[in-house]
Structure formats: structure tokens, C-alpha cells
Amino acid sequence: QGQLVESGGGSVQAGGSLTLSCAISKEIYYGNACMVWFRQTPGKEREAVAAINNDGRSENYADPVQGRFTISQTNAKNTLYLQMNNLQVEDTGVYYCAAAQHFCMANWQMSSWYNYWGQGTQVTVSS
């Protein structure tokens, strides 16, 4: 069974930065995959914030994080990152790593595409 394990969450003041990591098991990265970061913020539905194909191409970002967040992965494809800069209070939430065993689709923000999910890591941004 493929596994995803997030780390790197924490508390930061508004304007600060955090980098999240997601360890990806071989069952997932061995073939084509779309790797995505979702977040669950209080009072809102889970939303996709960034995606990348595991060949390192085709980055996609949700409008609220465009220009502030960067998704990337190691050349070995076994670790996914989310660099988050200029964090705002509204970025507070639980961040999840997710994967689908095909390249990202045009509607990559639909959670139903993804059959592998991590346990989540908390990000708290204070004013």
C-alpha cells in the first residue's frame, strides 16, 4: 500500500514562512503521479492549493496562494515540498499531501482524483 507522511507544520506569525514535506512511498512515485497539497481551513471545505506532476512539470496553484507558495519535489521523486511564504491568518489549517497514479488532470483541484492521502499537518498563522 502506498503511503504519504507529512511533516513540517507549526506556528508562525503573519508574514512568516514554513516548508512542509511529504515522504512518498515507492508504490506511488514509481509510476506517473499527480502530487497535490490540500488544506482544510476552519469553516471551509477541503481545498487543493498546489499540484505537480512527478516528472517535475506542470505546476498548478490555487488563486489564494499564487505567488506565495511553491510546490516542488526531489529528483528521486520520494519527497514533496510546499514552500509557503508571506503566510496569512487565512492560511491556517491542516495541510494534506495527496496523490493520484496518473498525471494531473485539468480539474486537478477535485479531491476525488486522489486515492492516497497523508494524515495531515497543522499550520497555524497568528496575527
Short mmCIF file of C-alpha atoms in Angstrom, two decimals:
data_model
loop_
_atom_site.label_atom_id
_atom_site.label_comp_id
_atom_site.label_asym_id
_atom_site.label_seq_id
_atom_site.Cartn_x
_atom_site.Cartn_y
_atom_site.Cartn_z
CA GLN A 1 0.00 0.00 0.00
CA GLY A 2 1.29 3.44 -0.87
CA GLN A 3 1.91 5.85 1.97
CA LEU A 4 2.26 9.59 2.34
CA VAL A 5 3.63 11.15 5.52
CA GLU A 6 3.59 14.92 6.04
CA SER A 7 5.84 16.91 8.35
CA GLY A 8 6.93 20.49 8.89
CA GLY A 9 3.79 22.12 10.17
CA GLY A 10 3.88 24.55 13.05
CA SER A 11 3.02 28.02 14.27
CA VAL A 12 4.23 31.22 12.67
CA GLN A 13 3.33 34.88 12.68
CA ALA A 14 1.71 36.50 9.68
CA GLY A 15 4.30 37.31 7.04
CA GLY A 16 6.44 34.36 8.03
CA SER A 17 7.39 31.21 6.16
CA LEU A 18 7.11 27.45 6.57
CA THR A 19 8.10 24.49 4.45
CA LEU A 20 6.02 21.33 4.51
CA SER A 21 7.42 17.96 3.47
CA CYS A 22 5.68 14.80 2.35
CA ALA A 23 7.52 11.48 2.26
CA ILE A 24 6.23 9.39 -0.65
CA SER A 25 6.43 5.62 -0.74
CA LYS A 26 7.83 3.79 -3.74
CA GLU A 27 4.45 2.33 -4.69
CA ILE A 28 3.31 5.86 -5.51
CA TYR A 29 6.34 7.52 -7.06
CA TYR A 30 7.43 4.56 -9.16
CA GLY A 31 4.98 5.42 -11.94
CA ASN A 32 3.29 8.58 -13.16
CA ALA A 33 1.68 10.54 -10.37
CA CYS A 34 -0.03 13.83 -9.69
CA MET A 35 1.11 15.13 -6.31
CA VAL A 36 -1.09 17.71 -4.60
CA TRP A 37 -1.27 19.71 -1.39
CA PHE A 38 -4.73 20.23 0.04
CA ARG A 39 -5.73 22.18 3.11
CA GLN A 40 -8.67 22.10 5.45
CA THR A 41 -9.26 25.51 6.96
CA PRO A 42 -11.82 26.16 9.71
CA GLY A 43 -15.33 26.56 8.37
CA LYS A 44 -14.39 25.70 4.80
CA GLU A 45 -14.30 22.64 2.59
CA ARG A 46 -11.00 20.96 1.88
CA GLU A 47 -9.31 22.79 -0.99
CA ALA A 48 -6.41 21.98 -3.26
CA VAL A 49 -3.70 24.63 -3.16
CA ALA A 50 -0.89 23.31 -5.37
CA ALA A 51 -0.14 20.38 -7.67
CA ILE A 52 2.75 19.00 -9.67
CA ASN A 53 3.33 16.01 -11.92
CA ASN A 54 6.02 13.76 -10.51
CA ASP A 55 8.11 14.31 -13.64
CA GLY A 56 8.62 17.77 -12.17
CA ARG A 57 6.47 19.52 -14.74
CA SER A 58 3.10 21.27 -14.80
CA GLU A 59 2.89 23.15 -11.55
CA ASN A 60 -0.57 24.45 -10.69
CA TYR A 61 -1.64 26.81 -7.92
CA ALA A 62 -4.92 27.93 -6.48
CA ASP A 63 -5.52 31.68 -6.74
CA PRO A 64 -5.25 32.39 -2.98
CA VAL A 65 -1.68 31.06 -2.83
CA GLN A 66 -0.35 32.01 -6.28
CA GLY A 67 2.93 33.87 -5.91
CA ARG A 68 3.33 32.92 -2.24
CA PHE A 69 3.51 29.10 -2.27
CA THR A 70 5.85 26.89 -4.30
CA ILE A 71 5.43 23.16 -4.81
CA SER A 72 8.44 21.03 -5.64
CA GLN A 73 9.84 17.55 -5.27
CA THR A 74 13.20 15.85 -5.02
CA ASN A 75 14.80 14.43 -8.16
CA ALA A 76 14.31 10.99 -6.64
CA LYS A 77 10.55 11.74 -6.52
CA ASN A 78 10.32 10.45 -2.96
CA THR A 79 9.69 13.75 -1.20
CA LEU A 80 7.23 16.52 -1.98
CA TYR A 81 7.58 20.04 -0.59
CA LEU A 82 5.40 23.07 -0.17
CA GLN A 83 7.33 26.26 0.48
CA MET A 84 4.93 28.80 1.98
CA ASN A 85 5.96 32.45 2.14
CA ASN A 86 4.16 35.56 3.36
CA LEU A 87 1.76 33.39 5.33
CA GLN A 88 -1.56 34.96 6.29
CA VAL A 89 -4.02 34.14 9.08
CA GLU A 90 -6.39 32.67 6.49
CA ASP A 91 -3.73 30.08 5.59
CA THR A 92 -4.29 28.43 8.98
CA GLY A 93 -5.46 24.85 8.69
CA VAL A 94 -4.49 21.23 8.33
CA TYR A 95 -2.41 20.57 5.23
CA TYR A 96 -2.60 17.22 3.46
CA CYS A 97 -0.42 15.61 0.85
CA ALA A 98 -2.35 13.58 -1.74
CA ALA A 99 -1.53 11.53 -4.81
CA ALA A 100 -3.17 10.09 -7.89
CA GLN A 101 -1.46 7.46 -10.02
CA HIS A 102 -1.72 9.48 -13.20
CA PHE A 103 -0.56 12.92 -14.24
CA CYS A 104 -2.59 15.89 -13.11
CA MET A 105 -5.87 16.48 -14.85
CA ALA A 106 -7.19 19.87 -15.95
CA ASN A 107 -9.55 19.84 -12.95
CA TRP A 108 -6.75 18.90 -10.58
CA GLN A 109 -8.49 20.58 -7.67
CA MET A 110 -11.12 17.84 -7.40
CA SER A 111 -10.33 15.69 -4.37
CA SER A 112 -11.99 12.64 -5.93
CA TRP A 113 -8.99 12.18 -8.25
CA TYR A 114 -6.70 11.27 -5.35
CA ASN A 115 -6.64 7.85 -3.75
CA TYR A 116 -3.65 8.32 -1.47
CA TRP A 117 -3.75 10.77 1.45
CA GLY A 118 -1.44 11.63 4.29
CA GLN A 119 -2.53 12.17 7.86
CA GLY A 120 -2.17 15.94 7.70
CA THR A 121 -0.01 18.51 9.45
CA GLN A 122 -1.27 21.60 11.28
CA VAL A 123 -0.27 25.08 10.19
CA THR A 124 -1.24 27.96 12.46
CA VAL A 125 -0.66 31.57 11.44
CA SER A 126 -1.22 34.27 14.04
CA SER A 127 -1.64 37.99 13.52
#
